PDB file of C-alpha atoms in Angstrom:
ATOM      1  CA  MET A   1       0.000   0.000   0.000  1.00  0.00           C
ATOM      2  CA  ILE A   2       1.354   3.379  -1.020  1.00  0.00           C
ATOM      3  CA  LYS A   3       1.828   5.654   1.964  1.00  0.00           C
ATOM      4  CA  THR A   4       4.121   8.447   0.737  1.00  0.00           C
ATOM      5  CA  LEU A   5       4.247  10.632  -2.380  1.00  0.00           C
ATOM      6  CA  VAL A   6       7.529  12.398  -3.062  1.00  0.00           C
ATOM      7  CA  PHE A   7       7.239  15.378  -5.442  1.00  0.00           C
ATOM      8  CA  ILE A   8      10.572  16.701  -6.740  1.00  0.00           C
ATOM      9  CA  HIS A   9      10.619  20.119  -8.380  1.00  0.00           C
ATOM     10  CA  GLY A  10      12.544  21.138 -11.479  1.00  0.00           C
ATOM     11  CA  TRP A  11      15.082  23.789 -12.373  1.00  0.00           C
ATOM     12  CA  ALA A  12      14.465  27.357 -11.212  1.00  0.00           C
ATOM     13  CA  SER A  13      11.575  26.479  -8.950  1.00  0.00           C
ATOM     14  CA  ALA A  14      10.983  25.323  -5.392  1.00  0.00           C
ATOM     15  CA  PRO A  15       8.920  22.773  -3.443  1.00  0.00           C
ATOM     16  CA  GLU A  16       5.927  25.110  -3.151  1.00  0.00           C
ATOM     17  CA  ILE A  17       5.266  24.763  -6.871  1.00  0.00           C
ATOM     18  CA  TRP A  18       3.553  21.486  -5.900  1.00  0.00           C
ATOM     19  CA  GLN A  19       1.054  23.313  -3.687  1.00  0.00           C
ATOM     20  CA  ARG A  20      -2.035  22.121  -5.556  1.00  0.00           C
ATOM     21  CA  GLN A  21      -0.812  18.513  -5.378  1.00  0.00           C
ATOM     22  CA  ARG A  22      -0.022  18.784  -1.676  1.00  0.00           C
ATOM     23  CA  ASP A  23      -3.483  20.190  -0.996  1.00  0.00           C
ATOM     24  CA  TYR A  24      -5.131  17.436  -3.032  1.00  0.00           C
ATOM     25  CA  PHE A  25      -3.237  14.398  -1.733  1.00  0.00           C
ATOM     26  CA  ALA A  26      -2.387  15.349   1.859  1.00  0.00           C
ATOM     27  CA  LYS A  27      -5.527  13.785   3.335  1.00  0.00           C
ATOM     28  CA  SER A  28      -4.619  10.347   2.018  1.00  0.00           C
ATOM     29  CA  TYR A  29      -0.816  10.278   1.869  1.00  0.00           C
ATOM     30  CA  GLU A  30       2.283  11.609   3.509  1.00  0.00           C
ATOM     31  CA  ILE A  31       3.607  14.295   1.165  1.00  0.00           C
ATOM     32  CA  ILE A  32       7.344  14.958   0.949  1.00  0.00           C
ATOM     33  CA  LEU A  33       8.688  17.893  -1.075  1.00  0.00           C
ATOM     34  CA  PRO A  34      12.494  17.751  -1.197  1.00  0.00           C
ATOM     35  CA  ASP A  35      14.280  20.985  -2.062  1.00  0.00           C
ATOM     36  CA  ILE A  36      17.035  20.291  -4.593  1.00  0.00           C
ATOM     37  CA  GLY A  37      17.529  23.963  -5.464  1.00  0.00           C
ATOM     38  CA  LEU A  38      20.894  24.339  -3.739  1.00  0.00           C
ATOM     39  CA  ALA A  39      22.438  21.126  -5.083  1.00  0.00           C
ATOM     40  CA  ARG A  40      25.684  21.649  -6.979  1.00  0.00           C
ATOM     41  CA  ASP A  41      25.419  18.475  -9.065  1.00  0.00           C
ATOM     42  CA  ILE A  42      22.878  15.794  -9.866  1.00  0.00           C
ATOM     43  CA  GLN A  43      24.267  13.304  -7.354  1.00  0.00           C
ATOM     44  CA  GLU A  44      23.878  15.853  -4.578  1.00  0.00           C
ATOM     45  CA  ALA A  45      20.312  16.486  -5.743  1.00  0.00           C
ATOM     46  CA  ALA A  46      19.576  12.759  -5.618  1.00  0.00           C
ATOM     47  CA  GLY A  47      21.179  12.598  -2.187  1.00  0.00           C
ATOM     48  CA  LEU A  48      18.771  15.253  -0.938  1.00  0.00           C
ATOM     49  CA  VAL A  49      15.887  13.116  -2.163  1.00  0.00           C
ATOM     50  CA  LYS A  50      17.380  10.065  -0.478  1.00  0.00           C
ATOM     51  CA  GLY A  51      17.726  11.951   2.789  1.00  0.00           C
ATOM     52  CA  ALA A  52      14.132  13.148   2.647  1.00  0.00           C
ATOM     53  CA  ILE A  53      12.723   9.612   2.378  1.00  0.00           C
ATOM     54  CA  GLU A  54      15.069   7.898   4.828  1.00  0.00           C
ATOM     55  CA  GLY A  55      13.400   4.941   6.526  1.00  0.00           C
ATOM     56  CA  ARG A  56      10.358   4.860   4.232  1.00  0.00           C
ATOM     57  CA  GLU A  57       9.403   1.936   2.011  1.00  0.00           C
ATOM     58  CA  ASN A  58       6.008   2.413   0.382  1.00  0.00           C
ATOM     59  CA  PHE A  59       6.665   5.558  -1.618  1.00  0.00           C
ATOM     60  CA  ILE A  60       6.351   6.875  -5.167  1.00  0.00           C
ATOM     61  CA  LEU A  61       8.919   9.253  -6.665  1.00  0.00           C
ATOM     62  CA  ILE A  62       7.397  11.976  -8.858  1.00  0.00           C
ATOM     63  CA  GLY A  63       9.946  14.127 -10.676  1.00  0.00           C
ATOM     64  CA  TRP A  64       9.303  17.106 -12.907  1.00  0.00           C
ATOM     65  CA  SER A  65      11.939  18.017 -15.522  1.00  0.00           C
ATOM     66  CA  LEU A  66      15.259  18.284 -13.629  1.00  0.00           C
ATOM     67  CA  GLY A  67      13.540  16.549 -10.718  1.00  0.00           C
ATOM     68  CA  TRP A  68      13.165  13.448 -12.906  1.00  0.00           C
ATOM     69  CA  LEU A  69      16.908  13.427 -13.523  1.00  0.00           C
ATOM     70  CA  ALA A  70      17.351  13.437  -9.735  1.00  0.00           C
ATOM     71  CA  VAL A  71      15.020  10.425  -9.569  1.00  0.00           C
ATOM     72  CA  LEU A  72      17.060   8.586 -12.191  1.00  0.00           C
ATOM     73  CA  GLU A  73      20.309   9.412 -10.394  1.00  0.00           C
ATOM     74  CA  GLY A  74      18.749   8.155  -7.166  1.00  0.00           C
ATOM     75  CA  LEU A  75      17.887   4.839  -8.804  1.00  0.00           C
ATOM     76  CA  LYS A  76      21.391   4.572 -10.231  1.00  0.00           C
ATOM     77  CA  SER A  77      23.681   5.749  -7.427  1.00  0.00           C
ATOM     78  CA  PHE A  78      21.642   5.187  -4.267  1.00  0.00           C
ATOM     79  CA  SER A  79      19.585   2.156  -5.316  1.00  0.00           C
ATOM     80  CA  LEU A  80      16.368   3.831  -4.213  1.00  0.00           C
ATOM     81  CA  LYS A  81      13.449   1.385  -4.115  1.00  0.00           C
ATOM     82  CA  PRO A  82      10.211   3.207  -4.945  1.00  0.00           C
ATOM     83  CA  LYS A  83       7.031   1.250  -5.557  1.00  0.00           C
ATOM     84  CA  ALA A  84       6.556   3.301  -8.726  1.00  0.00           C
ATOM     85  CA  VAL A  85       7.883   6.390 -10.486  1.00  0.00           C
ATOM     86  CA  VAL A  86       6.294   9.284 -12.344  1.00  0.00           C
ATOM     87  CA  ALA A  87       8.126  11.353 -14.954  1.00  0.00           C
ATOM     88  CA  VAL A  88       6.505  14.751 -15.475  1.00  0.00           C
ATOM     89  CA  ASN A  89       7.486  16.615 -18.651  1.00  0.00           C
ATOM     90  CA  SER A  90      10.919  15.113 -18.420  1.00  0.00           C
ATOM     91  CA  THR A  91      13.801  13.627 -20.347  1.00  0.00           C
ATOM     92  CA  PRO A  92      16.652  11.165 -19.770  1.00  0.00           C
ATOM     93  CA  LYS A  93      18.989  13.582 -21.576  1.00  0.00           C
ATOM     94  CA  PHE A  94      18.018  17.215 -21.810  1.00  0.00           C
ATOM     95  CA  CYS A  95      19.715  18.113 -25.084  1.00  0.00           C
ATOM     96  CA  SER A  96      17.831  15.771 -27.367  1.00  0.00           C
ATOM     97  CA  ASP A  97      18.973  17.165 -30.707  1.00  0.00           C
ATOM     98  CA  GLU A  98      21.682  14.554 -31.144  1.00  0.00           C
ATOM     99  CA  TYR A  99      19.459  11.503 -30.640  1.00  0.00           C
ATOM    100  CA  LEU A 100      15.938  12.671 -31.440  1.00  0.00           C
ATOM    101  CA  GLY A 101      16.382  15.702 -33.619  1.00  0.00           C
ATOM    102  CA  ALA A 102      13.772  17.537 -31.548  1.00  0.00           C
ATOM    103  CA  GLY A 103      13.490  19.547 -28.378  1.00  0.00           C
ATOM    104  CA  SER A 104      16.127  21.598 -26.607  1.00  0.00           C
ATOM    105  CA  THR A 105      19.479  21.764 -28.363  1.00  0.00           C
ATOM    106  CA  GLN A 106      23.003  22.029 -27.021  1.00  0.00           C
ATOM    107  CA  THR A 107      23.242  25.462 -28.626  1.00  0.00           C
ATOM    108  CA  HIS A 108      20.134  26.652 -26.792  1.00  0.00           C
ATOM    109  CA  LEU A 109      21.355  25.325 -23.443  1.00  0.00           C
ATOM    110  CA  ASP A 110      24.803  26.884 -23.910  1.00  0.00           C
ATOM    111  CA  LYS A 111      23.093  30.233 -24.515  1.00  0.00           C
ATOM    112  CA  MET A 112      21.028  29.796 -21.333  1.00  0.00           C
ATOM    113  CA  ILE A 113      24.222  29.117 -19.380  1.00  0.00           C
ATOM    114  CA  ARG A 114      25.867  32.270 -20.754  1.00  0.00           C
ATOM    115  CA  ASP A 115      22.753  34.345 -20.039  1.00  0.00           C
ATOM    116  CA  CYS A 116      22.440  32.913 -16.533  1.00  0.00           C
ATOM    117  CA  LYS A 117      26.015  33.856 -15.713  1.00  0.00           C
ATOM    118  CA  ARG A 118      25.302  37.437 -16.772  1.00  0.00           C
ATOM    119  CA  ASP A 119      21.801  37.910 -15.355  1.00  0.00           C
ATOM    120  CA  PRO A 120      20.235  34.877 -13.618  1.00  0.00           C
ATOM    121  CA  LYS A 121      17.052  36.714 -12.624  1.00  0.00           C
ATOM    122  CA  LYS A 122      16.305  37.809 -16.190  1.00  0.00           C
ATOM    123  CA  THR A 123      17.092  34.309 -17.481  1.00  0.00           C
ATOM    124  CA  LEU A 124      14.593  32.865 -15.015  1.00  0.00           C
ATOM    125  CA  GLU A 125      11.885  35.310 -16.083  1.00  0.00           C
ATOM    126  CA  TYR A 126      12.474  34.499 -19.752  1.00  0.00           C
ATOM    127  CA  PHE A 127      12.371  30.766 -19.000  1.00  0.00           C
ATOM    128  CA  TYR A 128       8.973  30.943 -17.311  1.00  0.00           C
ATOM    129  CA  LYS A 129       7.470  33.126 -20.020  1.00  0.00           C
ATOM    130  CA  GLY A 130       8.520  30.607 -22.642  1.00  0.00           C
ATOM    131  CA  MET A 131       7.274  27.443 -21.005  1.00  0.00           C
ATOM    132  CA  LEU A 132       3.769  28.326 -19.840  1.00  0.00           C
ATOM    133  CA  THR A 133       0.443  28.768 -21.522  1.00  0.00           C
ATOM    134  CA  GLU A 134      -1.463  31.901 -20.544  1.00  0.00           C
ATOM    135  CA  SER A 135      -3.408  30.148 -17.784  1.00  0.00           C
ATOM    136  CA  GLY A 136      -0.189  28.645 -16.467  1.00  0.00           C
ATOM    137  CA  LYS A 137       1.493  32.050 -16.421  1.00  0.00           C
ATOM    138  CA  ASN A 138      -1.295  33.449 -14.303  1.00  0.00           C
ATOM    139  CA  MET A 139      -1.066  30.597 -11.818  1.00  0.00           C
ATOM    140  CA  ALA A 140       2.731  30.568 -11.706  1.00  0.00           C
ATOM    141  CA  GLY A 141       2.682  34.270 -10.994  1.00  0.00           C
ATOM    142  CA  SER A 142       0.930  33.548  -7.705  1.00  0.00           C
ATOM    143  CA  PHE A 143       3.904  31.558  -6.401  1.00  0.00           C
ATOM    144  CA  GLN A 144       6.638  33.330  -4.515  1.00  0.00           C
ATOM    145  CA  PHE A 145       9.773  31.201  -4.675  1.00  0.00           C
ATOM    146  CA  LYS A 146      11.344  32.551  -1.520  1.00  0.00           C
ATOM    147  CA  ASN A 147      14.087  29.938  -1.392  1.00  0.00           C
ATOM    148  CA  ILE A 148      15.527  30.448  -4.862  1.00  0.00           C
ATOM    149  CA  ASP A 149      19.154  31.495  -4.733  1.00  0.00           C
ATOM    150  CA  TYR A 150      19.806  33.099  -8.101  1.00  0.00           C
ATOM    151  CA  SER A 151      23.529  32.502  -7.779  1.00  0.00           C
ATOM    152  CA  LYS A 152      22.865  28.743  -7.676  1.00  0.00           C
ATOM    153  CA  LEU A 153      20.706  28.531 -10.810  1.00  0.00           C
ATOM    154  CA  ILE A 154      23.777  27.882 -12.949  1.00  0.00           C
ATOM    155  CA  TYR A 155      24.364  24.541 -11.210  1.00  0.00           C
ATOM    156  CA  GLY A 156      21.039  23.213 -12.444  1.00  0.00           C
ATOM    157  CA  LEU A 157      21.858  24.154 -16.019  1.00  0.00           C
ATOM    158  CA  TYR A 158      25.133  22.244 -15.826  1.00  0.00           C
ATOM    159  CA  MET A 159      23.202  19.250 -14.504  1.00  0.00           C
ATOM    160  CA  LEU A 160      20.927  19.458 -17.525  1.00  0.00           C
ATOM    161  CA  LYS A 161      23.933  19.704 -19.789  1.00  0.00           C
ATOM    162  CA  ASP A 162      25.830  16.750 -18.345  1.00  0.00           C
ATOM    163  CA  ALA A 163      23.202  14.205 -17.306  1.00  0.00           C
ATOM    164  CA  ASP A 164      22.515  11.272 -19.615  1.00  0.00           C
ATOM    165  CA  TYR A 165      20.381   8.372 -18.347  1.00  0.00           C
ATOM    166  CA  ARG A 166      19.287   6.841 -21.644  1.00  0.00           C
ATOM    167  CA  ASP A 167      21.005   3.550 -20.803  1.00  0.00           C
ATOM    168  CA  LEU A 168      19.216   3.389 -17.440  1.00  0.00           C
ATOM    169  CA  LEU A 169      15.672   3.420 -18.786  1.00  0.00           C
ATOM    170  CA  ASP A 170      15.403  -0.271 -19.641  1.00  0.00           C
ATOM    171  CA  THR A 171      16.608  -1.208 -16.145  1.00  0.00           C
ATOM    172  CA  ILE A 172      13.642   0.451 -14.409  1.00  0.00           C
ATOM    173  CA  ASP A 173      11.629  -2.471 -13.026  1.00  0.00           C
ATOM    174  CA  VAL A 174       8.714  -0.709 -11.306  1.00  0.00           C
ATOM    175  CA  PRO A 175       5.525   0.734 -12.809  1.00  0.00           C
ATOM    176  CA  ALA A 176       6.102   4.123 -14.396  1.00  0.00           C
ATOM    177  CA  LEU A 177       3.715   6.862 -15.409  1.00  0.00           C
ATOM    178  CA  ILE A 178       5.046   9.273 -18.025  1.00  0.00           C
ATOM    179  CA  ILE A 179       3.211  12.586 -18.348  1.00  0.00           C
ATOM    180  CA  THR A 180       3.911  15.147 -21.041  1.00  0.00           C
ATOM    181  CA  GLY A 181       2.336  18.257 -22.519  1.00  0.00           C
ATOM    182  CA  ALA A 182       1.414  18.319 -26.193  1.00  0.00           C
ATOM    183  CA  ARG A 183       2.628  21.933 -26.365  1.00  0.00           C
ATOM    184  CA  ASP A 184       5.793  21.506 -24.316  1.00  0.00           C
ATOM    185  CA  THR A 185       8.717  23.010 -26.243  1.00  0.00           C
ATOM    186  CA  ILE A 186      11.307  22.245 -23.536  1.00  0.00           C
ATOM    187  CA  CYS A 187      10.870  18.515 -22.971  1.00  0.00           C
ATOM    188  CA  VAL A 188       8.959  17.752 -26.153  1.00  0.00           C
ATOM    189  CA  PRO A 189       6.416  14.906 -26.376  1.00  0.00           C
ATOM    190  CA  ARG A 190       8.780  12.878 -28.551  1.00  0.00           C
ATOM    191  CA  VAL A 191      11.097  12.522 -25.551  1.00  0.00           C
ATOM    192  CA  ALA A 192       8.219  11.110 -23.496  1.00  0.00           C
ATOM    193  CA  GLU A 193       7.496   8.619 -26.263  1.00  0.00           C
ATOM    194  CA  TYR A 194      11.191   7.666 -26.297  1.00  0.00           C
ATOM    195  CA  MET A 195      11.060   6.880 -22.566  1.00  0.00           C
ATOM    196  CA  HIS A 196       7.744   5.044 -22.893  1.00  0.00           C
ATOM    197  CA  GLN A 197       9.252   2.719 -25.506  1.00  0.00           C
ATOM    198  CA  ARG A 198      12.160   1.840 -23.197  1.00  0.00           C
ATOM    199  CA  ILE A 199      10.636   1.624 -19.708  1.00  0.00           C
ATOM    200  CA  LYS A 200       8.973  -1.777 -19.581  1.00  0.00           C
ATOM    201  CA  GLN A 201       6.050  -1.147 -17.231  1.00  0.00           C
ATOM    202  CA  SER A 202       5.220   2.359 -18.394  1.00  0.00           C
ATOM    203  CA  GLU A 203       2.132   4.189 -19.517  1.00  0.00           C
ATOM    204  CA  LEU A 204       2.050   7.526 -21.302  1.00  0.00           C
ATOM    205  CA  LYS A 205      -0.410  10.368 -20.758  1.00  0.00           C
ATOM    206  CA  VAL A 206      -0.413  13.468 -22.963  1.00  0.00           C
ATOM    207  CA  PHE A 207      -2.115  16.630 -21.712  1.00  0.00           C
ATOM    208  CA  ASP A 208      -3.068  19.657 -23.780  1.00  0.00           C
ATOM    209  CA  CYS A 209      -0.607  22.025 -22.101  1.00  0.00           C
ATOM    210  CA  GLY A 210       2.983  23.211 -21.946  1.00  0.00           C
ATOM    211  CA  HIS A 211       5.791  22.343 -19.539  1.00  0.00           C
ATOM    212  CA  LEU A 212       3.786  22.474 -16.287  1.00  0.00           C
ATOM    213  CA  PRO A 213       0.741  20.190 -16.411  1.00  0.00           C
ATOM    214  CA  PHE A 214       0.382  20.287 -12.628  1.00  0.00           C
ATOM    215  CA  LEU A 215      -0.416  24.004 -12.958  1.00  0.00           C
ATOM    216  CA  ASP A 216      -2.041  24.217 -16.378  1.00  0.00           C
ATOM    217  CA  LYS A 217      -4.136  21.074 -15.907  1.00  0.00           C
ATOM    218  CA  ALA A 218      -4.008  20.577 -12.143  1.00  0.00           C
ATOM    219  CA  ASP A 219      -7.310  18.693 -11.781  1.00  0.00           C
ATOM    220  CA  GLU A 220      -6.553  16.343 -14.658  1.00  0.00           C
ATOM    221  CA  PHE A 221      -2.989  15.880 -13.427  1.00  0.00           C
ATOM    222  CA  ASN A 222      -4.075  15.034  -9.885  1.00  0.00           C
ATOM    223  CA  SER A 223      -6.741  12.574 -10.986  1.00  0.00           C
ATOM    224  CA  THR A 224      -4.273  10.882 -13.349  1.00  0.00           C
ATOM    225  CA  ILE A 225      -1.794  10.397 -10.513  1.00  0.00           C
ATOM    226  CA  GLU A 226      -4.602   9.153  -8.263  1.00  0.00           C
ATOM    227  CA  ASP A 227      -5.783   6.614 -10.862  1.00  0.00           C
ATOM    228  CA  PHE A 228      -2.201   5.403 -11.376  1.00  0.00           C
ATOM    229  CA  ILE A 229      -1.811   4.795  -7.643  1.00  0.00           C
ATOM    230  CA  LYS A 230      -5.074   2.835  -7.497  1.00  0.00           C
ATOM    231  CA  GLU A 231      -3.874   0.543 -10.303  1.00  0.00           C
ATOM    232  CA  LEU A 232      -0.724  -0.425  -8.423  1.00  0.00           C
ATOM    233  CA  LYS A 233      -0.824  -3.912  -6.953  1.00  0.00           C
TER     234      LYS A 233
END
């Protein structure tokens, strides 16, 4: 029986971005929201997740974007044993131009790194404007990410640049739910399909939204997670 849901945020955000999920699931499950924002590399990020779930057994790891890379690193380096995993608008390798010919390119990420070094706050603002639909922008604007350290944003971009877990996908031996947005231009739907083809016990759900389905389509997102949990044996 699933007792704990672990929601791991992505780059340039914070645990409170999962507020609508915490409110929805808190009556039935223990909710853990690790903060990986200050991690200097992906192994440190995965270690923060590991520390947050110490001593727990019946948990699901739910990672959005960079948070999914932390999940994959946790499976690889710390042998985490979730009952299931959920990949939310994610990728096993952020720069997908070399193996899919779609999505974020190395050139684009290199530009983000240069921009972030010069003006991290402006880079963050540009990032959020580009990844949300209008409804998502309005909702995201209500969040105040008090814990974001702009000087640390660059570490997350280097994680995105360096991480590559394509070879790990076919070793995942627990049920997996893969969620993507049909209009996501950052982690494009083709990447979700790539993971779905390689993770044995996976199912794929495509929402009509951008990079943040848990904001743009919160009700549909929450019910999809809830249905996935109910199907677990």
